[in-house]
mmCIF file of C-alpha atoms in Angstrom:
data_model
loop_
_atom_site.group_PDB
_atom_site.id
_atom_site.type_symbol
_atom_site.label_atom_id
_atom_site.label_comp_id
_atom_site.label_asym_id
_atom_site.label_seq_id
_atom_site.Cartn_x
_atom_site.Cartn_y
_atom_site.Cartn_z
ATOM 1 C CA MET A 169 -58.082 -34.993 -66.496
ATOM 2 C CA SER A 170 -60.281 -36.566 -69.128
ATOM 3 C CA SER A 171 -61.889 -34.651 -72.014
ATOM 4 C CA PRO A 172 -65.701 -34.866 -72.179
ATOM 5 C CA ASN A 173 -65.475 -34.476 -75.964
ATOM 6 C CA LEU A 174 -63.501 -37.648 -76.466
ATOM 7 C CA HIS A 175 -64.783 -41.171 -76.654
ATOM 8 C CA PRO A 176 -64.417 -42.705 -73.138
ATOM 9 C CA MET A 177 -62.274 -45.594 -74.508
ATOM 10 C CA LEU A 178 -59.939 -43.098 -76.172
ATOM 11 C CA ASN A 179 -59.653 -41.210 -72.874
ATOM 12 C CA VAL A 180 -58.574 -44.413 -71.130
ATOM 13 C CA ALA A 181 -56.039 -45.150 -73.934
ATOM 14 C CA ILE A 182 -54.614 -41.619 -73.479
ATOM 15 C CA LYS A 183 -54.306 -42.183 -69.739
ATOM 16 C CA ALA A 184 -52.460 -45.466 -70.404
ATOM 17 C CA ALA A 185 -50.140 -43.902 -72.993
ATOM 18 C CA ARG A 186 -49.168 -41.047 -70.674
ATOM 19 C CA ALA A 187 -48.523 -43.450 -67.864
ATOM 20 C CA ALA A 188 -46.186 -45.410 -70.127
ATOM 21 C CA GLY A 189 -44.590 -42.251 -71.368
ATOM 22 C CA ALA A 190 -43.764 -41.155 -67.811
ATOM 23 C CA ILE A 191 -41.959 -44.465 -67.245
ATOM 24 C CA ILE A 192 -40.042 -44.038 -70.429
ATOM 25 C CA ASN A 193 -39.033 -40.417 -69.699
ATOM 26 C CA ARG A 194 -37.753 -41.338 -66.216
ATOM 27 C CA ALA A 195 -35.642 -44.171 -67.654
ATOM 28 C CA ALA A 196 -34.307 -41.827 -70.406
ATOM 29 C CA LEU A 197 -32.627 -39.709 -67.731
ATOM 30 C CA ASP A 198 -30.176 -42.592 -67.078
ATOM 31 C CA ILE A 199 -30.020 -44.708 -70.228
ATOM 32 C CA GLU A 200 -26.838 -46.462 -69.108
ATOM 33 C CA ALA A 201 -28.668 -48.000 -66.130
ATOM 34 C CA VAL A 202 -31.371 -49.617 -68.319
ATOM 35 C CA ARG A 203 -31.057 -53.375 -68.606
ATOM 36 C CA VAL A 204 -31.226 -54.537 -72.246
ATOM 37 C CA SER A 205 -31.738 -58.064 -73.616
ATOM 38 C CA GLN A 206 -31.710 -59.286 -77.169
ATOM 39 C CA LYS A 207 -34.787 -61.119 -78.600
ATOM 40 C CA GLN A 208 -32.919 -61.916 -81.840
ATOM 41 C CA VAL A 209 -30.168 -60.354 -83.940
ATOM 42 C CA ASN A 210 -30.616 -56.569 -83.918
ATOM 43 C CA ASP A 211 -33.907 -56.846 -82.056
ATOM 44 C CA PHE A 212 -33.782 -55.563 -78.452
ATOM 45 C CA VAL A 213 -36.116 -55.354 -75.494
ATOM 46 C CA THR A 214 -35.534 -53.504 -72.232
ATOM 47 C CA GLU A 215 -36.982 -53.486 -68.748
ATOM 48 C CA VAL A 216 -38.566 -50.227 -69.822
ATOM 49 C CA ASP A 217 -40.546 -51.997 -72.532
ATOM 50 C CA HIS A 218 -41.905 -54.406 -69.946
ATOM 51 C CA ALA A 219 -42.688 -51.748 -67.346
ATOM 52 C CA SER A 220 -44.339 -49.527 -69.904
ATOM 53 C CA GLU A 221 -46.423 -52.438 -71.228
ATOM 54 C CA GLN A 222 -47.528 -53.440 -67.722
ATOM 55 C CA ALA A 223 -48.632 -49.872 -66.950
ATOM 56 C CA ILE A 224 -50.725 -49.821 -70.102
ATOM 57 C CA ILE A 225 -52.301 -53.207 -69.479
ATOM 58 C CA GLU A 226 -53.205 -52.355 -65.882
ATOM 59 C CA THR A 227 -54.798 -49.061 -66.936
ATOM 60 C CA LEU A 228 -56.850 -50.665 -69.712
ATOM 61 C CA LEU A 229 -57.980 -53.751 -67.763
ATOM 62 C CA THR A 230 -58.875 -51.664 -64.717
ATOM 63 C CA ALA A 231 -61.318 -49.730 -66.888
ATOM 64 C CA TYR A 232 -62.343 -52.616 -69.140
ATOM 65 C CA PRO A 233 -61.700 -56.008 -67.516
ATOM 66 C CA GLY A 234 -63.700 -57.805 -70.195
ATOM 67 C CA HIS A 235 -61.483 -56.617 -73.023
ATOM 68 C CA GLY A 236 -58.711 -58.548 -74.718
ATOM 69 C CA ILE A 237 -55.020 -57.453 -74.911
ATOM 70 C CA LEU A 238 -52.530 -58.073 -77.739
ATOM 71 C CA ALA A 239 -49.147 -56.700 -76.729
ATOM 72 C CA GLU A 240 -45.720 -56.863 -78.321
ATOM 73 C CA GLU A 241 -43.797 -58.240 -75.352
ATOM 74 C CA SER A 242 -46.430 -60.483 -73.680
ATOM 75 C CA GLY A 243 -48.611 -61.451 -76.680
ATOM 76 C CA SER A 244 -52.215 -62.264 -75.801
ATOM 77 C CA GLN A 245 -51.705 -63.692 -72.307
ATOM 78 C CA HIS A 246 -53.619 -60.789 -70.677
ATOM 79 C CA GLY A 247 -57.311 -59.993 -70.746
ATOM 80 C CA ALA A 248 -60.215 -61.904 -72.215
ATOM 81 C CA LYS A 249 -59.414 -64.210 -75.074
ATOM 82 C CA ASP A 250 -62.811 -64.088 -76.823
ATOM 83 C CA SER A 251 -63.787 -60.459 -76.481
ATOM 84 C CA ASP A 252 -65.031 -58.353 -79.397
ATOM 85 C CA TYR A 253 -62.755 -55.599 -78.019
ATOM 86 C CA VAL A 254 -58.999 -56.076 -78.328
ATOM 87 C CA TRP A 255 -56.360 -53.507 -77.362
ATOM 88 C CA ILE A 256 -53.227 -53.688 -79.583
ATOM 89 C CA ILE A 257 -50.202 -52.326 -77.774
ATOM 90 C CA ASP A 258 -46.637 -51.418 -78.603
ATOM 91 C CA PRO A 259 -45.303 -50.054 -75.299
ATOM 92 C CA LEU A 260 -42.063 -48.661 -76.776
ATOM 93 C CA ASP A 261 -41.856 -48.466 -80.556
ATOM 94 C CA GLY A 262 -38.292 -47.573 -81.400
ATOM 95 C CA THR A 263 -36.448 -49.511 -78.628
ATOM 96 C CA THR A 264 -33.084 -49.423 -80.470
ATOM 97 C CA ASN A 265 -33.401 -45.613 -80.714
ATOM 98 C CA PHE A 266 -34.252 -45.414 -77.047
ATOM 99 C CA ILE A 267 -31.303 -47.448 -75.787
ATOM 100 C CA HIS A 268 -28.965 -45.206 -77.779
ATOM 101 C CA GLY A 269 -30.505 -42.033 -76.556
ATOM 102 C CA PHE A 270 -31.731 -41.198 -80.080
ATOM 103 C CA PRO A 271 -35.002 -39.309 -79.304
ATOM 104 C CA VAL A 272 -37.390 -40.966 -81.825
ATOM 105 C CA TYR A 273 -39.641 -43.473 -80.127
ATOM 106 C CA CYS A 274 -43.273 -43.617 -78.989
ATOM 107 C CA VAL A 275 -46.040 -45.499 -77.274
ATOM 108 C CA SER A 276 -48.746 -46.982 -79.578
ATOM 109 C CA ILE A 277 -52.199 -48.120 -78.448
ATOM 110 C CA ALA A 278 -55.132 -49.126 -80.678
ATOM 111 C CA LEU A 279 -58.527 -50.653 -80.056
ATOM 112 C CA ALA A 280 -59.914 -53.180 -82.463
ATOM 113 C CA VAL A 281 -63.690 -53.747 -82.276
ATOM 114 C CA ARG A 282 -64.619 -56.963 -84.052
ATOM 115 C CA GLY A 283 -61.463 -56.745 -86.080
ATOM 116 C CA LYS A 284 -61.711 -53.087 -87.096
ATOM 117 C CA ILE A 285 -59.500 -50.357 -85.544
ATOM 118 C CA GLU A 286 -61.759 -47.787 -83.909
ATOM 119 C CA GLN A 287 -59.515 -45.932 -81.403
ATOM 120 C CA ALA A 288 -55.899 -44.912 -81.725
ATOM 121 C CA VAL A 289 -53.232 -43.180 -79.601
ATOM 122 C CA VAL A 290 -49.606 -42.580 -80.558
ATOM 123 C CA TYR A 291 -47.670 -40.693 -77.870
ATOM 124 C CA ASP A 292 -44.164 -39.267 -78.269
ATOM 125 C CA PRO A 293 -42.965 -38.740 -74.676
ATOM 126 C CA THR A 294 -39.802 -36.907 -75.702
ATOM 127 C CA ARG A 295 -41.710 -34.078 -77.378
ATOM 128 C CA ASN A 296 -44.970 -34.496 -75.469
ATOM 129 C CA ASP A 297 -46.797 -34.956 -78.773
ATOM 130 C CA LEU A 298 -50.101 -36.801 -78.507
ATOM 131 C CA PHE A 299 -51.718 -38.122 -81.672
ATOM 132 C CA THR A 300 -55.290 -39.436 -81.327
ATOM 133 C CA ALA A 301 -58.104 -40.670 -83.551
ATOM 134 C CA THR A 302 -61.565 -42.159 -83.177
ATOM 135 C CA LYS A 303 -63.166 -43.820 -86.205
ATOM 136 C CA GLY A 304 -65.295 -41.261 -88.017
ATOM 137 C CA ARG A 305 -64.208 -38.320 -85.898
ATOM 138 C CA GLY A 306 -60.921 -37.238 -87.495
ATOM 139 C CA ALA A 307 -57.319 -37.302 -86.339
ATOM 140 C CA PHE A 308 -55.694 -34.903 -83.913
ATOM 141 C CA MET A 309 -52.266 -33.829 -82.662
ATOM 142 C CA ASN A 310 -52.277 -32.176 -79.259
ATOM 143 C CA GLU A 311 -56.031 -31.646 -79.638
ATOM 144 C CA ARG A 312 -55.688 -29.884 -82.976
ATOM 145 C CA ARG A 313 -57.162 -31.370 -86.132
ATOM 146 C CA ILE A 314 -54.541 -32.720 -88.550
ATOM 147 C CA ARG A 315 -54.629 -33.616 -92.226
ATOM 148 C CA VAL A 316 -52.271 -35.408 -94.570
ATOM 149 C CA SER A 317 -50.022 -33.367 -96.879
ATOM 150 C CA LYS A 318 -51.624 -31.629 -99.864
ATOM 151 C CA ARG A 319 -48.590 -32.275 -102.126
ATOM 152 C CA THR A 320 -49.436 -34.159 -105.344
ATOM 153 C CA ARG A 321 -46.103 -34.490 -107.089
ATOM 154 C CA LEU A 322 -43.830 -37.308 -105.950
ATOM 155 C CA ALA A 323 -40.757 -35.158 -106.840
ATOM 156 C CA GLU A 324 -41.719 -32.785 -104.019
ATOM 157 C CA CYS A 325 -42.405 -35.450 -101.427
ATOM 158 C CA LEU A 326 -40.538 -36.472 -98.294
ATOM 159 C CA ILE A 327 -40.895 -40.216 -97.704
ATOM 160 C CA SER A 328 -40.116 -42.153 -94.533
ATOM 161 C CA THR A 329 -39.279 -45.830 -94.328
ATOM 162 C CA GLY A 330 -37.681 -48.466 -92.216
ATOM 163 C CA PHE A 331 -34.778 -50.673 -93.256
ATOM 164 C CA PRO A 332 -34.665 -54.474 -92.856
ATOM 165 C CA PHE A 333 -32.535 -55.576 -89.927
ATOM 166 C CA ARG A 334 -33.334 -59.194 -89.134
ATOM 167 C CA THR A 335 -31.470 -62.254 -90.367
ATOM 168 C CA GLY A 336 -33.207 -63.524 -93.469
ATOM 169 C CA ASP A 337 -34.621 -60.181 -94.534
ATOM 170 C CA ASN A 338 -34.362 -59.360 -98.248
ATOM 171 C CA PHE A 339 -31.690 -56.615 -98.201
ATOM 172 C CA LYS A 340 -31.198 -56.705 -101.993
ATOM 173 C CA GLN A 341 -34.889 -56.068 -102.548
ATOM 174 C CA TYR A 342 -34.802 -53.008 -100.290
ATOM 175 C CA LEU A 343 -31.844 -51.646 -102.178
ATOM 176 C CA ALA A 344 -33.801 -52.096 -105.384
ATOM 177 C CA ILE A 345 -36.737 -50.247 -103.844
ATOM 178 C CA MET A 346 -34.405 -47.418 -102.840
ATOM 179 C CA ALA A 347 -33.074 -47.226 -106.381
ATOM 180 C CA ASP A 348 -36.663 -46.936 -107.706
ATOM 181 C CA LEU A 349 -37.841 -44.308 -105.224
ATOM 182 C CA MET A 350 -34.891 -42.133 -104.299
ATOM 183 C CA PRO A 351 -34.440 -40.455 -107.709
ATOM 184 C CA ARG A 352 -38.171 -39.739 -107.864
ATOM 185 C CA ALA A 353 -38.690 -38.167 -104.421
ATOM 186 C CA ALA A 354 -37.423 -35.033 -102.662
ATOM 187 C CA GLY A 355 -35.985 -37.049 -99.837
ATOM 188 C CA LEU A 356 -36.027 -40.302 -97.962
ATOM 189 C CA ARG A 357 -35.819 -40.676 -94.188
ATOM 190 C CA ARG A 358 -35.417 -43.640 -91.822
ATOM 191 C CA PRO A 359 -36.431 -42.455 -88.303
ATOM 192 C CA GLY A 360 -36.851 -45.913 -86.698
ATOM 193 C CA ALA A 361 -40.361 -45.930 -85.171
ATOM 194 C CA ALA A 362 -43.094 -47.002 -87.556
ATOM 195 C CA ALA A 363 -46.010 -45.843 -85.412
ATOM 196 C CA LEU A 364 -44.498 -42.327 -85.201
ATOM 197 C CA ASP A 365 -43.765 -42.394 -88.941
ATOM 198 C CA LEU A 366 -47.446 -43.035 -89.625
ATOM 199 C CA ALA A 367 -48.498 -40.293 -87.181
ATOM 200 C CA TYR A 368 -46.167 -37.897 -89.089
ATOM 201 C CA VAL A 369 -47.864 -38.869 -92.372
ATOM 202 C CA ALA A 370 -51.225 -38.121 -90.770
ATOM 203 C CA ALA A 371 -49.974 -34.701 -89.609
ATOM 204 C CA GLY A 372 -48.472 -33.872 -92.997
ATOM 205 C CA PHE A 373 -44.889 -33.720 -91.687
ATOM 206 C CA SER A 374 -43.992 -36.360 -94.271
ATOM 207 C CA ASP A 375 -45.860 -37.276 -97.396
ATOM 208 C CA ALA A 376 -45.677 -41.100 -97.391
ATOM 209 C CA PHE A 377 -44.310 -44.063 -95.519
ATOM 210 C CA PHE A 378 -43.502 -47.626 -96.457
ATOM 211 C CA GLU A 379 -41.887 -50.618 -94.767
ATOM 212 C CA THR A 380 -41.863 -54.416 -94.673
ATOM 213 C CA GLY A 381 -41.578 -56.843 -91.760
ATOM 214 C CA LEU A 382 -44.090 -54.945 -89.552
ATOM 215 C CA ASN A 383 -46.368 -56.522 -86.981
ATOM 216 C CA ILE A 384 -49.935 -55.491 -86.120
ATOM 217 C CA TRP A 385 -48.860 -53.499 -83.069
ATOM 218 C CA ASP A 386 -46.438 -51.469 -85.238
ATOM 219 C CA VAL A 387 -49.201 -50.152 -87.573
ATOM 220 C CA ALA A 388 -52.635 -50.579 -85.880
ATOM 221 C CA ALA A 389 -52.860 -47.109 -84.220
ATOM 222 C CA GLY A 390 -51.044 -45.311 -87.019
ATOM 223 C CA SER A 391 -53.324 -46.788 -89.670
ATOM 224 C CA LEU A 392 -56.373 -45.094 -88.142
ATOM 225 C CA LEU A 393 -54.556 -41.815 -87.735
ATOM 226 C CA VAL A 394 -53.688 -41.811 -91.471
ATOM 227 C CA THR A 395 -57.179 -42.670 -92.695
ATOM 228 C CA GLU A 396 -58.860 -40.230 -90.347
ATOM 229 C CA ALA A 397 -56.453 -37.514 -91.550
ATOM 230 C CA GLY A 398 -57.564 -38.155 -95.111
ATOM 231 C CA GLY A 399 -54.767 -40.431 -96.211
ATOM 232 C CA LEU A 400 -54.666 -43.927 -97.667
ATOM 233 C CA ILE A 401 -52.945 -47.023 -96.201
ATOM 234 C CA GLY A 402 -52.519 -50.525 -97.400
ATOM 235 C CA ASN A 403 -49.958 -53.028 -98.599
ATOM 236 C CA PHE A 404 -47.607 -52.520 -101.542
ATOM 237 C CA THR A 405 -50.309 -53.443 -104.064
ATOM 238 C CA GLY A 406 -52.744 -50.993 -102.523
ATOM 239 C CA GLU A 407 -54.979 -53.561 -100.816
ATOM 240 C CA PRO A 408 -56.381 -51.829 -97.632
ATOM 241 C CA ASP A 409 -56.801 -55.024 -95.568
ATOM 242 C CA PHE A 410 -53.154 -55.127 -94.703
ATOM 243 C CA LEU A 411 -52.742 -55.524 -90.962
ATOM 244 C CA ASP A 412 -51.524 -59.113 -91.208
ATOM 245 C CA GLN A 413 -49.483 -58.526 -94.402
ATOM 246 C CA ARG A 414 -46.166 -57.450 -92.851
ATOM 247 C CA GLU A 415 -45.812 -54.698 -95.477
ATOM 248 C CA CYS A 416 -47.278 -51.201 -95.324
ATOM 249 C CA LEU A 417 -47.611 -48.185 -97.545
ATOM 250 C CA ALA A 418 -49.313 -44.979 -96.429
ATOM 251 C CA GLY A 419 -49.647 -41.493 -97.804
ATOM 252 C CA ALA A 420 -51.686 -38.639 -99.167
ATOM 253 C CA PRO A 421 -54.089 -40.000 -101.781
ATOM 254 C CA ARG A 422 -52.381 -38.773 -104.971
ATOM 255 C CA VAL A 423 -48.897 -39.586 -103.681
ATOM 256 C CA TYR A 424 -50.066 -43.046 -102.579
ATOM 257 C CA GLY A 425 -51.455 -43.633 -106.075
ATOM 258 C CA GLN A 426 -48.088 -42.821 -107.564
ATOM 259 C CA ILE A 427 -46.040 -45.043 -105.221
ATOM 260 C CA VAL A 428 -48.237 -48.177 -105.526
ATOM 261 C CA PRO A 429 -47.078 -48.919 -109.130
ATOM 262 C CA LEU A 430 -43.467 -48.552 -107.948
ATOM 263 C CA LEU A 431 -43.787 -50.908 -104.947
ATOM 264 C CA SER A 432 -46.345 -53.453 -106.191
ATOM 265 C CA LYS A 433 -43.745 -55.532 -107.980
ATOM 266 C CA TYR A 434 -41.913 -56.009 -104.690
ATOM 267 C CA SER A 435 -44.985 -57.362 -102.920
ATOM 268 C CA LYS A 436 -45.405 -61.051 -102.130
ATOM 269 C CA PHE A 437 -48.824 -60.727 -103.654
ATOM 270 C CA ALA A 438 -47.849 -59.044 -106.914
ATOM 271 C CA GLY A 439 -49.114 -61.957 -109.044
ATOM 272 C CA VAL A 440 -52.718 -62.403 -110.142
ATOM 273 C CA ASP A 441 -53.070 -65.820 -108.454
ATOM 274 C CA ASP A 442 -51.622 -64.468 -105.241
ATOM 275 C CA LYS A 443 -54.028 -61.487 -105.323
ATOM 276 C CA LEU A 444 -57.019 -63.812 -105.691
ATOM 277 C CA ARG A 445 -55.875 -66.045 -102.859
ATOM 278 C CA ALA A 446 -55.375 -62.994 -100.627
ATOM 279 C CA SER A 447 -58.830 -61.624 -101.423
ATOM 280 C CA ASP A 448 -60.442 -64.987 -100.884
ATOM 281 C CA ARG A 449 -58.746 -65.356 -97.494
ATOM 282 C CA ILE A 450 -59.978 -61.959 -96.343
ATOM 283 C CA ARG A 451 -63.554 -62.618 -97.513
ATOM 284 C CA ALA A 452 -63.505 -65.971 -95.780
ATOM 285 C CA VAL A 453 -62.861 -64.416 -92.349
ATOM 286 C CA ASP A 454 -65.909 -64.721 -90.112
ATOM 287 C CA PRO A 455 -66.551 -61.170 -88.784
ATOM 288 C CA ALA A 456 -67.519 -62.612 -85.416
ATOM 289 C CA ARG A 457 -64.064 -64.151 -85.170
ATOM 290 C CA ALA A 458 -62.048 -61.280 -86.608
ATOM 291 C CA ASN A 459 -60.377 -60.416 -83.315
ATOM 292 C CA ALA A 460 -59.457 -64.062 -82.729
ATOM 293 C CA ASP A 461 -57.677 -63.859 -86.089
ATOM 294 C CA LEU A 462 -55.748 -60.838 -84.846
ATOM 295 C CA TYR A 463 -54.380 -63.053 -82.076
ATOM 296 C CA ALA A 464 -53.491 -65.830 -84.475
ATOM 297 C CA ARG A 465 -51.881 -63.555 -87.020
ATOM 298 C CA SER A 466 -49.655 -61.976 -84.404
ATOM 299 C CA THR A 467 -48.574 -65.043 -82.484
ATOM 300 C CA VAL A 468 -48.463 -67.766 -85.115
ATOM 301 C CA GLY A 469 -48.055 -65.460 -88.075
ATOM 302 C CA LEU A 470 -44.814 -63.993 -86.773
ATOM 303 C CA ALA A 471 -43.064 -67.222 -87.735
ATOM 304 C CA GLU A 472 -44.536 -67.242 -91.176
ATOM 305 C CA GLU A 473 -43.198 -65.549 -94.285
ATOM 306 C CA LYS A 474 -43.800 -61.906 -94.932
ATOM 307 C CA SER A 475 -46.849 -61.572 -97.157
ATOM 308 C CA GLY A 476 -48.831 -58.976 -99.031
ATOM 309 C CA GLU A 477 -52.235 -58.629 -100.677
ATOM 310 C CA ALA A 478 -53.904 -57.533 -103.844
ATOM 311 C CA SER A 479 -55.061 -55.017 -106.387
ATOM 312 C CA ALA A 480 -53.723 -51.510 -106.277
ATOM 313 C CA ALA A 481 -56.169 -48.791 -105.278
ATOM 314 C CA PRO A 482 -56.665 -46.018 -107.882
ATOM 315 C CA ALA A 483 -55.394 -42.580 -107.056
ATOM 316 C CA GLU A 484 -58.045 -40.330 -105.472
ATOM 317 C CA ALA A 485 -58.501 -36.587 -105.610
ATOM 318 C CA ALA A 486 -56.326 -34.961 -103.043
ATOM 319 C CA PRO A 487 -58.156 -33.670 -99.984
ATOM 320 C CA GLN A 488 -58.000 -29.918 -99.221
ATOM 321 C CA PRO A 489 -56.362 -29.910 -95.786
ATOM 322 C CA ARG A 490 -56.156 -26.811 -93.698
ATOM 323 C CA LYS A 491 -52.623 -25.393 -93.348
ATOM 324 C CA LEU A 492 -50.971 -26.980 -90.305
ATOM 325 C CA THR A 493 -48.604 -24.920 -88.208
ATOM 326 C CA ARG A 494 -46.355 -27.133 -86.167
ATOM 327 C CA ILE A 495 -47.638 -26.961 -82.588
ATOM 328 C CA ARG A 496 -45.205 -25.942 -79.918
ATOM 329 C CA ARG A 497 -44.796 -28.690 -77.325
ATOM 330 C CA ASP A 498 -45.872 -27.815 -73.857
ATOM 331 C CA ALA A 499 -44.599 -30.274 -71.331
ATOM 332 C CA SER A 500 -46.753 -28.619 -68.693
ATOM 333 C CA ALA A 501 -49.981 -29.289 -70.583
ATOM 334 C CA ALA A 502 -52.470 -31.199 -68.530
ATOM 335 C CA PRO A 503 -52.758 -34.830 -69.741
ATOM 336 C CA ALA A 504 -56.112 -36.017 -71.057
ATOM 337 C CA GLU A 505 -57.025 -38.914 -68.914
ATOM 338 C CA GLY A 506 -60.216 -40.717 -68.162
ATOM 339 C CA ASP A 507 -61.753 -43.304 -65.967
ATOM 340 C CA ALA A 508 -64.419 -45.160 -67.921
ATOM 341 C CA PRO A 509 -66.750 -47.599 -66.197
ATOM 342 C CA ALA A 510 -65.816 -51.230 -66.327
ATOM 343 C CA GLU A 511 -67.746 -53.297 -68.841
#
């Protein structure tokens, strides 16, 4: 059943996420029977990824046949190629966790309108947690408003991250980052699903998140959740236009402001000249072609070096979030679905 209070496009995204979640949950009952293939070293894909992605695409294009699709497993081969509306999909974020029965994975769906993320859904099928956001309307978990953590001291903060795992990744750099951050924070966690990590930052379950080597579908939905929950998100230098940067930092404002100086020296764009080139490239993007650039960044850009952008953002006054009591999952809760008219 759809909610009349939600944007119709968000309702459709929720319907798609729940359809994918049902496929994932059925497969999780017999993990040993799931067929797994390897895209590259330590990077896996399963038949569940493909089935989940297909269910999402069918749901979205049935409602909006004129929209574009950018999906992890099938790229941009579905939907319109020149639409102002592009759905960015990760059908199973945390595949390695899934195939080991480690219950930290999710479905991530975002809608970019002329290059800006305006709708977001992150769905954890294991816990039946549904995180949603519409630009300008706040972020929610299971229909309850969420806010980022109110902590302001890094020494009290729990930080989540992801470790490099691909051939060619800079493992020594990550060890250096660990050495910089671990003595300064209360704890560091590596759950293994970036979209869910960002949702947890939005909900205040963790205080910050950082990772390199990420693609647009890993962070698109989570980025809107964080900002709509009062947090900040960008690359390691604090530049907010980060979706094509392959590095991400998110957190509550005052915490974010303390971590940027620690991580900025590890960014590809830590130098002044690099910062200027990054800013010039962003300003040069024609807004009318911003979504076409999303396609290019995700298909061609995957083969390019990991990059970052410029100028750290100053720390802002911490928001005054309401106290969040962790919501009890109710697997019997009626899903919020919706059938929007085709455009």
